[in-house]
Coordinates of C-alpha atoms in Angstrom, one line a residue:
M27 CA -8.7 -20.6 -42.3
S28 CA -10.2 -23.8 -40.9
Q29 CA -13.8 -24.9 -41.7
T30 CA -14.6 -24.6 -37.9
S31 CA -13.4 -20.9 -37.9
K32 CA -15.6 -20.1 -40.9
K33 CA -18.7 -21.2 -39.0
H34 CA -18.1 -18.6 -36.3
S35 CA -18.5 -14.8 -36.5
F36 CA -15.7 -12.4 -35.9
L37 CA -17.2 -11.4 -32.5
Y38 CA -17.5 -15.1 -31.4
Q39 CA -13.9 -15.7 -32.3
N40 CA -12.5 -12.6 -30.6
G41 CA -15.1 -11.9 -27.9
L42 CA -12.7 -12.3 -24.9
G43 CA -10.1 -9.9 -26.3
L44 CA -12.6 -7.4 -27.5
L45 CA -14.4 -7.4 -24.2
F46 CA -11.3 -6.7 -22.1
V47 CA -10.0 -4.1 -24.5
G48 CA -13.4 -2.4 -24.3
L49 CA -13.4 -2.6 -20.5
F50 CA -9.9 -1.2 -20.4
M51 CA -10.8 1.8 -22.6
V52 CA -14.0 2.5 -20.5
T53 CA -12.2 2.4 -17.2
L54 CA -9.2 4.4 -18.5
I55 CA -11.6 7.2 -19.6
A56 CA -13.4 7.0 -16.3
Q57 CA -10.1 7.2 -14.4
A58 CA -9.0 10.2 -16.5
L59 CA -12.3 12.1 -15.9
T60 CA -12.5 11.3 -12.1
G61 CA -8.8 12.0 -11.7
W62 CA -9.1 15.3 -13.5
H63 CA -11.9 16.5 -11.2
E64 CA -10.1 15.2 -8.1
H65 CA -6.9 17.0 -9.1
N66 CA -8.7 20.2 -9.9
S67 CA -10.4 20.1 -6.5
E68 CA -6.9 19.9 -4.9
L69 CA -5.7 22.8 -7.0
E70 CA -8.7 24.8 -5.9
E71 CA -7.9 24.2 -2.3
H72 CA -4.5 25.8 -2.9
Q73 CA -6.0 28.7 -4.9
A74 CA -4.3 27.5 -8.0
A75 CA -5.7 27.6 -11.6
A76 CA -7.6 24.5 -12.7
L77 CA -6.3 22.4 -15.5
S78 CA -8.1 21.6 -18.8
L79 CA -8.6 17.9 -19.5
A80 CA -5.9 18.0 -22.2
A81 CA -3.5 19.6 -19.7
Y82 CA -4.4 17.1 -17.1
L83 CA -3.7 14.1 -19.4
Q84 CA -0.1 15.5 -19.6
S85 CA 0.3 16.0 -15.9
G86 CA 2.3 14.0 -13.5
H87 CA -0.8 13.2 -11.5
F88 CA -2.4 11.3 -14.5
I89 CA 0.9 9.8 -15.8
S90 CA 1.9 8.5 -12.4
A91 CA -1.5 7.0 -11.5
T92 CA -1.8 5.3 -14.9
F93 CA 1.6 3.8 -15.3
E94 CA 1.8 2.9 -11.6
N95 CA -0.9 0.3 -12.3
F96 CA 0.4 -0.7 -15.8
E97 CA 3.8 -1.4 -14.2
S98 CA 2.5 -3.9 -11.7
E99 CA 0.4 -5.7 -14.2
F100 CA 3.2 -6.2 -16.6
L101 CA 5.6 -7.2 -13.8
Q102 CA 3.0 -9.9 -12.8
M103 CA 2.7 -11.2 -16.4
A104 CA 6.5 -11.2 -16.9
L105 CA 7.3 -13.1 -13.8
Y106 CA 4.4 -15.5 -14.3
V107 CA 5.5 -16.3 -17.8
V108 CA 9.2 -16.8 -16.8
L109 CA 8.7 -18.6 -13.5
T110 CA 6.2 -21.1 -14.8
V111 CA 8.9 -22.4 -17.2
G112 CA 10.8 -24.0 -14.3
L113 CA 8.8 -23.9 -11.2
R114 CA 5.9 -26.3 -10.3
Q115 CA 3.0 -26.3 -7.8
K116 CA 1.5 -29.7 -7.1
G117 CA -2.2 -29.8 -7.8
S118 CA -2.4 -26.4 -9.4
A119 CA -4.1 -25.8 -12.8
E120 CA -1.6 -23.0 -13.4
S121 CA 1.4 -25.3 -13.2
K122 CA 3.0 -27.7 -15.7
S123 CA 2.9 -31.4 -14.8
L124 CA 5.4 -32.5 -12.2
D125 CA 6.6 -35.4 -14.3
E126 CA 5.1 -35.7 -17.8
P127 CA 6.5 -33.7 -20.8
E128 CA 4.4 -30.7 -21.9
D129 CA 3.6 -29.5 -25.4
V130 CA 5.1 -26.1 -24.6
D131 CA 8.5 -27.7 -24.0
R132 CA 8.8 -29.4 -27.4
E133 CA 11.2 -28.1 -29.9
P134 CA 9.4 -26.0 -32.6
Q135 CA 9.0 -27.7 -36.0
P136 CA 8.8 -25.7 -39.2
G137 CA 5.7 -26.3 -41.3
P138 CA 3.3 -24.6 -43.6
D139 CA 1.1 -23.5 -40.7
A140 CA 3.9 -22.5 -38.3
P141 CA 4.6 -18.8 -37.6
W142 CA 7.2 -17.2 -39.9
P143 CA 9.9 -17.0 -37.2
V144 CA 9.7 -20.8 -36.8
R145 CA 10.1 -21.3 -40.5
K146 CA 13.0 -18.8 -40.6
G147 CA 14.9 -20.4 -37.8
G148 CA 18.3 -19.2 -36.3
F149 CA 18.4 -16.1 -34.2
I150 CA 14.9 -15.0 -35.3
L151 CA 13.5 -18.3 -33.9
K152 CA 15.5 -18.0 -30.6
L153 CA 14.1 -14.4 -30.2
Y154 CA 10.6 -15.6 -31.0
E155 CA 10.9 -18.5 -28.5
N156 CA 11.2 -15.9 -25.7
S157 CA 9.2 -13.1 -27.3
L158 CA 6.4 -13.2 -24.7
A159 CA 8.7 -12.7 -21.7
I160 CA 10.8 -10.1 -23.5
T161 CA 7.7 -8.1 -24.5
F162 CA 6.3 -8.1 -21.0
G163 CA 9.7 -7.2 -19.6
I164 CA 10.0 -4.2 -21.9
L165 CA 6.5 -3.1 -21.1
F166 CA 7.2 -3.4 -17.4
L167 CA 10.4 -1.3 -17.6
T168 CA 8.8 1.3 -19.8
S169 CA 5.8 1.6 -17.4
W170 CA 8.1 1.8 -14.4
L171 CA 10.1 4.6 -15.9
L172 CA 6.9 6.5 -16.8
H173 CA 5.5 5.9 -13.3
L174 CA 8.8 7.3 -11.9
Y175 CA 8.7 10.4 -14.2
G176 CA 5.0 11.1 -13.5
S177 CA 5.3 10.6 -9.8
W178 CA 8.4 12.9 -9.7
V179 CA 6.6 15.6 -11.7
D180 CA 3.5 15.4 -9.5
H181 CA 5.7 15.5 -6.4
N182 CA 7.3 18.7 -7.6
D183 CA 4.0 20.2 -8.4
Q184 CA 2.9 19.6 -4.8
Q185 CA 6.2 21.1 -3.6
L186 CA 5.5 24.3 -5.6
L187 CA 1.9 24.5 -4.3
N188 CA 3.3 24.2 -0.8
G189 CA 5.9 26.9 -1.4
L190 CA 8.8 24.4 -1.3
S191 CA 11.7 23.9 -3.7
P192 CA 11.4 21.1 -6.3
D193 CA 13.6 18.0 -5.9
T194 CA 15.8 16.4 -8.5
M195 CA 14.8 12.9 -9.7
G196 CA 17.8 11.5 -7.8
D197 CA 16.7 13.2 -4.6
Y198 CA 13.1 12.0 -5.1
L199 CA 14.3 8.4 -5.6
T200 CA 15.7 8.5 -2.0
Q201 CA 12.3 9.4 -0.6
A202 CA 9.6 7.0 0.5
N203 CA 6.7 8.2 -1.6
F204 CA 7.7 6.7 -4.9
W205 CA 8.6 3.3 -3.4
F206 CA 5.4 3.3 -1.3
E207 CA 3.4 3.7 -4.6
T208 CA 5.5 1.0 -6.2
F209 CA 5.4 -1.7 -3.4
Q210 CA 1.7 -1.2 -2.7
N211 CA 1.0 -2.3 -6.3
W212 CA 3.6 -5.0 -6.5
Q213 CA 2.4 -6.8 -3.4
S214 CA -1.2 -6.9 -4.7
E215 CA 0.0 -8.6 -7.9
F216 CA 2.1 -11.2 -6.1
L217 CA -1.0 -11.9 -4.0
S218 CA -3.2 -12.4 -7.0
I219 CA -0.7 -14.8 -8.6
A220 CA -0.4 -16.8 -5.4
S221 CA -4.2 -16.9 -5.2
I222 CA -4.8 -18.3 -8.7
V223 CA -2.0 -20.8 -8.2
I224 CA -3.1 -22.1 -4.9
F225 CA -6.9 -21.8 -5.2
T226 CA -6.9 -23.9 -8.4
I227 CA -5.6 -26.8 -6.4
F228 CA -8.9 -27.1 -4.5
L229 CA -11.5 -25.0 -6.3
R230 CA -13.1 -25.4 -9.7
Q231 CA -15.0 -23.3 -12.3
K232 CA -16.8 -25.4 -14.8
G233 CA -16.1 -24.3 -18.4
S234 CA -13.0 -22.1 -17.6
P235 CA -9.7 -23.0 -19.1
E236 CA -8.1 -21.6 -15.9
S237 CA -9.6 -24.4 -13.9
K238 CA -9.1 -28.1 -13.8
P239 CA -12.1 -30.3 -14.7
V240 CA -14.6 -30.4 -11.9
D241 CA -14.1 -34.1 -11.3
A242 CA -10.2 -33.9 -11.3
P243 CA -8.5 -34.9 -8.1
N244 CA -6.9 -32.1 -6.1
S245 CA -3.5 -33.7 -6.6
E246 CA -3.7 -33.5 -10.4
T247 CA -1.3 -30.9 -11.6
G248 CA -2.0 -28.9 -14.7
K249 CA -5.3 -28.4 -16.6

């Protein structure tokens, strides 16, 4: 550990990650509780038995709502990581330089402080070089499948409440509901990426690593 790191507390060194993990947990719990009450109100309207919280957490209603959002976030991160390798946006703080070489493009060099895969080399290094995109891709695919499963289960629960026959997953995939849920989340993520890429050309936030320096010209690309 460096001398600089020793001067700072654990909370100071990890505050950003801890804050967002904490916010995630609080809002996930809030979603579960409010979704539970909302779903039970719907069941009551159909004169059906209410679910316990434990049963609700296993329901299609909760699984679909949760992973519908996870899926779009992981898609956003996966595309952002992959597309910023080769694509540029003049003037954006979120783009690599148009002409100058970047540190992220240099070939990894083994050394005592380098991560173990870099020192190992070979296939392990090649996998590690792309591990961020691979991980986000796996998380996206997993979330998409769980969203599909939860949405299908919730759809069939609604079918039964309305006295209709349940659909197979194949039949459900040909209907608009699942794709409406999917695209309404995907488009918001694409909008958020476009916003941060374009707004950082002209706008600044002093002290943020996501912004260019306040006095940087609008045409300067990169941070």
